Amino acid sequence: MKYLPLYPILARYPFLRIASRVFSFNIEDELRKFLDTVEAAKRIVDKAIDGRVEYDRFTDESEFFCLGCEENCYDCQKRGTLEGCDLCMGCFENCSLYYPREAVERFYTNAKLSILTYIASRMIVSAMEDWVRMRYAVNEASYYSRLLREDVEESGKEPIVRLVAIDLGAKLKGWKMHVSTFVRVSARIKDDKWRLVNRKLRNGWVETTKAEVLRGLEELLRMKLFEKVPVSEAVSEAVRELSRKAKRESEKFAMDLGEVDLNCLPPCMREI
């Protein structure tokens, strides 16, 4: 079936841009039709405000990943490794794998609901204060990073990690990171080992470990999730409800700080 192997991947990683190749629907209509996705998005954002992660997602335990599709694209020179993939997804489009109809429908539905939940959560935080969006981005990036670590450790699933890397704009060669990607992610990681001067660089590629690549992908994802997206009226009630909670949380934080005594600040800060 067309795109069948991508369904469980998109259920697990709904932020992938390739979702637009697999699914085509009116987001506003679908969010109003599948109200449980907005509720699921609310739970994700609600826990993010508290600094926690929601683990109840539309994923499927019986996941599979197949690279055995017929590949007719002459540009694909490294079939099965996803090295240099341009995300045309032609290989998955020609999928001839047979699965029972019930299983296919389950894979399809979980992927669709996961994508809608992801979109709704992005919309909700885009309508809220920056600190909420930042907590959401950090928590969700950490959640997906954990999934990537699981996949990279499981036999046969490394290509999924490479697919995610390409989708996020990361350039990899094996487990080496291109200098452009390394500089982009290292600028936001406060650790001396992420300074380019402390790394081995050869022909534009920085020697990095598998763990460092995963950390870099987490940072790229955090940046992606912090970006604002257009907000639909379908999430307006969720925004109002969660904004009230966020306001209480920010007021509590302000109370915890108490009144600042300017005399305790150094002269340079008092001048400011």
Short mmCIF file of C-alpha atoms in Angstrom, two decimals:
data_model
loop_
_atom_site.label_atom_id
_atom_site.label_comp_id
_atom_site.label_asym_id
_atom_site.label_seq_id
_atom_site.Cartn_x
_atom_site.Cartn_y
_atom_site.Cartn_z
CA MET A 1 0.00 0.00 0.00
CA LYS A 2 1.21 3.49 -0.84
CA TYR A 3 3.29 5.07 1.98
CA LEU A 4 2.44 2.22 4.38
CA PRO A 5 5.89 2.08 6.09
CA LEU A 6 5.69 5.81 6.82
CA TYR A 7 2.50 5.62 8.90
CA PRO A 8 4.10 4.25 12.10
CA ILE A 9 7.05 6.63 11.65
CA LEU A 10 4.73 9.64 11.42
CA ALA A 11 2.72 8.41 14.41
CA ARG A 12 5.98 8.41 16.37
CA TYR A 13 7.48 11.58 14.84
CA PRO A 14 4.52 13.75 13.71
CA PHE A 15 6.71 16.86 13.32
CA LEU A 16 8.31 15.51 10.12
CA ARG A 17 7.77 17.68 7.06
CA ILE A 18 7.23 14.60 4.93
CA ALA A 19 3.80 14.30 6.55
CA SER A 20 2.55 16.77 3.93
CA ARG A 21 3.43 14.23 1.21
CA VAL A 22 1.48 11.48 2.89
CA PHE A 23 -1.57 13.37 4.19
CA SER A 24 -3.62 16.10 2.59
CA PHE A 25 -6.54 17.48 4.58
CA ASN A 26 -8.15 20.68 5.82
CA ILE A 27 -6.66 21.17 9.28
CA GLU A 28 -9.53 23.31 10.59
CA ASP A 29 -12.14 20.74 9.56
CA GLU A 30 -10.14 17.78 10.85
CA LEU A 31 -9.50 19.36 14.26
CA ARG A 32 -13.23 20.00 14.66
CA LYS A 33 -13.98 16.47 13.54
CA PHE A 34 -11.42 14.78 15.80
CA LEU A 35 -11.88 16.72 19.04
CA ASP A 36 -9.87 14.13 20.96
CA THR A 37 -6.74 15.41 19.21
CA VAL A 38 -7.31 18.90 20.61
CA GLU A 39 -7.84 17.38 24.05
CA ALA A 40 -4.61 15.41 23.67
CA ALA A 41 -2.82 18.59 22.62
CA LYS A 42 -4.21 20.35 25.70
CA ARG A 43 -2.76 17.65 27.94
CA ILE A 44 0.64 18.02 26.28
CA VAL A 45 0.70 21.80 26.77
CA ASP A 46 -0.81 21.58 30.25
CA LYS A 47 2.01 19.32 31.40
CA ALA A 48 4.58 21.46 29.60
CA ILE A 49 3.46 24.45 31.70
CA ASP A 50 4.21 22.32 34.77
CA GLY A 51 7.56 21.27 33.31
CA ARG A 52 6.40 17.70 32.69
CA VAL A 53 5.96 15.50 29.62
CA GLU A 54 2.79 13.78 28.41
CA TYR A 55 3.56 10.19 27.39
CA ASP A 56 0.09 9.07 26.32
CA ARG A 57 0.31 9.51 22.54
CA PHE A 58 -1.27 8.10 19.38
CA THR A 59 1.53 5.62 18.73
CA ASP A 60 1.36 1.92 17.96
CA GLU A 61 3.34 -0.71 19.84
CA SER A 62 3.37 -3.01 16.80
CA GLU A 63 5.55 -0.66 14.78
CA PHE A 64 7.51 -1.83 11.78
CA PHE A 65 10.00 -0.26 9.44
CA CYS A 66 10.61 -1.56 5.93
CA LEU A 67 13.17 -0.48 3.34
CA GLY A 68 12.30 -3.19 0.82
CA CYS A 69 10.24 -1.02 -1.53
CA GLU A 70 10.88 -0.96 -5.27
CA GLU A 71 13.02 2.10 -5.97
CA ASN A 72 12.68 3.51 -9.47
CA CYS A 73 14.27 6.90 -8.81
CA TYR A 74 17.60 7.07 -10.66
CA ASP A 75 18.80 9.78 -8.25
CA CYS A 76 18.73 7.41 -5.29
CA GLN A 77 22.24 5.97 -5.26
CA LYS A 78 22.34 4.54 -1.76
CA ARG A 79 19.12 2.59 -1.49
CA GLY A 80 18.31 1.47 2.03
CA THR A 81 20.65 3.86 3.86
CA LEU A 82 18.86 7.19 3.31
CA GLU A 83 22.26 8.84 2.78
CA GLY A 84 21.76 12.01 0.77
CA CYS A 85 17.99 11.47 0.56
CA ASP A 86 16.05 14.45 -0.83
CA LEU A 87 12.82 13.31 0.85
CA CYS A 88 11.02 12.63 -2.43
CA MET A 89 9.61 9.52 -0.69
CA GLY A 90 9.34 7.74 -4.05
CA CYS A 91 10.58 4.52 -2.46
CA PHE A 92 7.70 4.47 0.02
CA GLU A 93 5.19 5.58 -2.60
CA ASN A 94 5.80 2.31 -4.46
CA CYS A 95 5.30 0.12 -1.39
CA SER A 96 3.89 -3.30 -2.25
CA LEU A 97 3.99 -4.69 1.28
CA TYR A 98 0.84 -6.58 2.25
CA TYR A 99 -0.77 -6.07 5.66
CA PRO A 100 -4.31 -6.95 6.83
CA ARG A 101 -6.77 -4.13 6.24
CA GLU A 102 -7.44 -3.70 9.96
CA ALA A 103 -3.74 -3.19 10.67
CA VAL A 104 -3.34 -0.73 7.79
CA GLU A 105 -6.33 1.29 9.01
CA ARG A 106 -4.88 1.36 12.52
CA PHE A 107 -1.48 2.55 11.28
CA TYR A 108 -3.16 5.21 9.12
CA THR A 109 -5.47 6.45 11.87
CA ASN A 110 -2.75 6.64 14.52
CA ALA A 111 -0.50 8.60 12.17
CA LYS A 112 -3.29 11.03 11.29
CA LEU A 113 -4.35 11.57 14.90
CA SER A 114 -0.74 12.01 16.01
CA ILE A 115 -0.13 14.64 13.33
CA LEU A 116 -3.33 16.51 14.22
CA THR A 117 -2.40 16.46 17.92
CA TYR A 118 1.04 17.82 17.11
CA ILE A 119 -0.42 20.59 14.94
CA ALA A 120 -2.98 21.51 17.61
CA SER A 121 -0.32 21.69 20.34
CA ARG A 122 1.85 23.94 18.15
CA MET A 123 -1.14 26.21 17.55
CA ILE A 124 -1.99 26.42 21.24
CA VAL A 125 1.49 27.44 22.39
CA SER A 126 1.81 29.87 19.48
CA ALA A 127 -1.08 31.83 20.97
CA MET A 128 0.48 31.92 24.44
CA GLU A 129 3.42 33.63 26.14
CA ASP A 130 6.97 32.94 25.01
CA TRP A 131 7.93 31.12 28.21
CA VAL A 132 5.14 28.59 27.67
CA ARG A 133 6.27 28.00 24.11
CA MET A 134 9.85 27.55 25.32
CA ARG A 135 8.87 25.00 27.97
CA TYR A 136 6.83 23.16 25.38
CA ALA A 137 9.74 23.16 22.91
CA VAL A 138 12.24 21.93 25.49
CA ASN A 139 9.95 19.20 26.87
CA GLU A 140 8.80 17.94 23.48
CA ALA A 141 12.32 17.96 22.03
CA SER A 142 13.44 15.91 25.02
CA TYR A 143 10.55 13.48 24.53
CA TYR A 144 11.31 12.89 20.85
CA SER A 145 15.03 12.68 21.57
CA ARG A 146 14.30 9.76 23.89
CA LEU A 147 12.42 8.02 21.08
CA LEU A 148 15.34 8.59 18.72
CA ARG A 149 17.73 7.05 21.24
CA GLU A 150 15.49 4.00 21.43
CA ASP A 151 15.41 3.68 17.65
CA VAL A 152 19.14 4.13 17.17
CA GLU A 153 19.78 1.33 19.67
CA GLU A 154 17.30 -1.05 18.03
CA SER A 155 18.64 -3.20 15.21
CA GLY A 156 17.56 -2.07 11.76
CA LYS A 157 16.09 1.27 12.83
CA GLU A 158 19.05 3.60 12.31
CA PRO A 159 17.59 4.71 8.94
CA ILE A 160 14.64 6.22 10.83
CA VAL A 161 17.05 8.45 12.75
CA ARG A 162 18.71 9.47 9.48
CA LEU A 163 15.31 10.25 7.98
CA VAL A 164 14.51 12.50 10.96
CA ALA A 165 17.93 14.16 10.66
CA ILE A 166 17.44 14.96 6.97
CA ASP A 167 13.93 16.23 7.63
CA LEU A 168 15.29 18.60 10.30
CA GLY A 169 17.94 19.90 7.90
CA ALA A 170 20.93 18.15 9.48
CA LYS A 171 23.74 17.05 7.18
CA LEU A 172 25.32 13.76 8.23
CA LYS A 173 27.96 11.48 6.77
CA GLY A 174 27.84 8.29 8.75
CA TRP A 175 27.81 9.74 12.26
CA LYS A 176 29.90 12.76 11.31
CA MET A 177 28.17 16.12 11.31
CA HIS A 178 28.72 18.70 8.59
CA VAL A 179 30.36 21.84 9.93
CA SER A 180 27.33 23.97 8.95
CA THR A 181 25.05 21.75 11.03
CA PHE A 182 27.54 21.57 13.90
CA VAL A 183 27.89 25.36 14.11
CA ARG A 184 24.13 25.80 14.03
CA VAL A 185 23.47 23.50 16.97
CA SER A 186 26.61 24.21 18.99
CA ALA A 187 25.80 27.92 19.18
CA ARG A 188 23.05 27.07 21.67
CA ILE A 189 24.78 24.32 23.65
CA LYS A 190 26.86 25.64 26.55
CA ASP A 191 29.58 23.02 26.72
CA ASP A 192 33.25 23.38 25.79
CA LYS A 193 33.24 20.12 23.87
CA TRP A 194 30.76 21.70 21.46
CA ARG A 195 33.18 24.50 20.56
CA LEU A 196 34.43 23.99 17.01
CA VAL A 197 38.03 24.77 18.01
CA ASN A 198 37.96 21.72 20.26
CA ARG A 199 36.84 19.33 17.51
CA LYS A 200 38.50 17.40 14.70
CA LEU A 201 37.43 18.84 11.35
CA ARG A 202 38.24 17.28 8.01
CA ASN A 203 36.93 18.23 4.57
CA GLY A 204 33.98 20.05 6.10
CA TRP A 205 32.94 17.21 8.42
CA VAL A 206 33.20 17.30 12.21
CA GLU A 207 33.93 14.02 13.98
CA THR A 208 30.97 13.45 16.25
CA THR A 209 29.63 10.47 18.15
CA LYS A 210 26.22 8.90 17.75
CA ALA A 211 25.17 10.43 21.09
CA GLU A 212 26.31 13.88 19.96
CA VAL A 213 24.34 13.59 16.73
CA LEU A 214 21.23 12.77 18.76
CA ARG A 215 21.91 15.76 21.03
CA GLY A 216 22.27 17.95 17.95
CA LEU A 217 18.96 16.70 16.55
CA GLU A 218 17.29 17.48 19.87
CA GLU A 219 18.54 21.05 19.62
CA LEU A 220 17.36 21.42 16.01
CA LEU A 221 13.97 20.11 17.03
CA ARG A 222 13.78 22.48 20.00
CA MET A 223 14.40 25.41 17.65
CA LYS A 224 11.73 24.14 15.27
CA LEU A 225 9.15 23.70 18.04
CA PHE A 226 9.76 27.19 19.42
CA GLU A 227 8.73 28.79 16.13
CA LYS A 228 5.22 30.23 15.95
CA VAL A 229 2.58 28.82 13.60
CA PRO A 230 -0.80 30.23 12.46
CA VAL A 231 -3.53 29.58 15.02
CA SER A 232 -6.90 28.04 14.18
CA GLU A 233 -10.18 28.96 15.85
CA ALA A 234 -10.57 25.25 16.59
CA VAL A 235 -8.10 25.55 19.49
CA SER A 236 -9.38 28.87 20.87
CA GLU A 237 -11.09 27.34 23.91
CA ALA A 238 -7.97 25.36 24.76
CA VAL A 239 -5.90 28.54 24.48
CA ARG A 240 -8.21 30.42 26.86
CA GLU A 241 -8.21 27.63 29.42
CA LEU A 242 -4.45 27.08 29.36
CA SER A 243 -3.71 30.81 29.32
CA ARG A 244 -5.50 31.12 32.65
CA LYS A 245 -3.31 28.37 34.07
CA ALA A 246 -0.17 29.95 32.60
CA LYS A 247 -1.10 33.28 34.16
CA ARG A 248 -1.46 31.67 37.58
CA GLU A 249 1.88 29.96 37.11
CA SER A 250 3.67 33.17 36.12
CA GLU A 251 2.11 35.05 39.05
CA LYS A 252 3.27 32.32 41.41
CA PHE A 253 6.77 32.61 39.97
CA ALA A 254 6.73 36.38 40.48
CA MET A 255 5.64 35.90 44.10
CA ASP A 256 8.43 33.38 44.67
CA LEU A 257 10.99 35.91 43.51
CA GLY A 258 9.73 38.51 45.94
CA GLU A 259 10.84 42.14 45.90
CA VAL A 260 14.31 42.81 44.55
CA ASP A 261 16.59 44.98 46.71
CA LEU A 262 18.56 47.10 44.23
CA ASN A 263 21.18 47.86 46.89
CA CYS A 264 22.21 44.21 46.74
CA LEU A 265 23.20 44.55 43.10
CA PRO A 266 26.76 45.44 42.05
CA PRO A 267 27.35 49.07 40.92
CA CYS A 268 27.43 48.15 37.23
CA MET A 269 23.96 46.57 37.47
CA ARG A 270 22.54 49.44 39.52
CA GLU A 271 23.59 51.84 36.75
CA ILE A 272 21.45 49.89 34.31
#
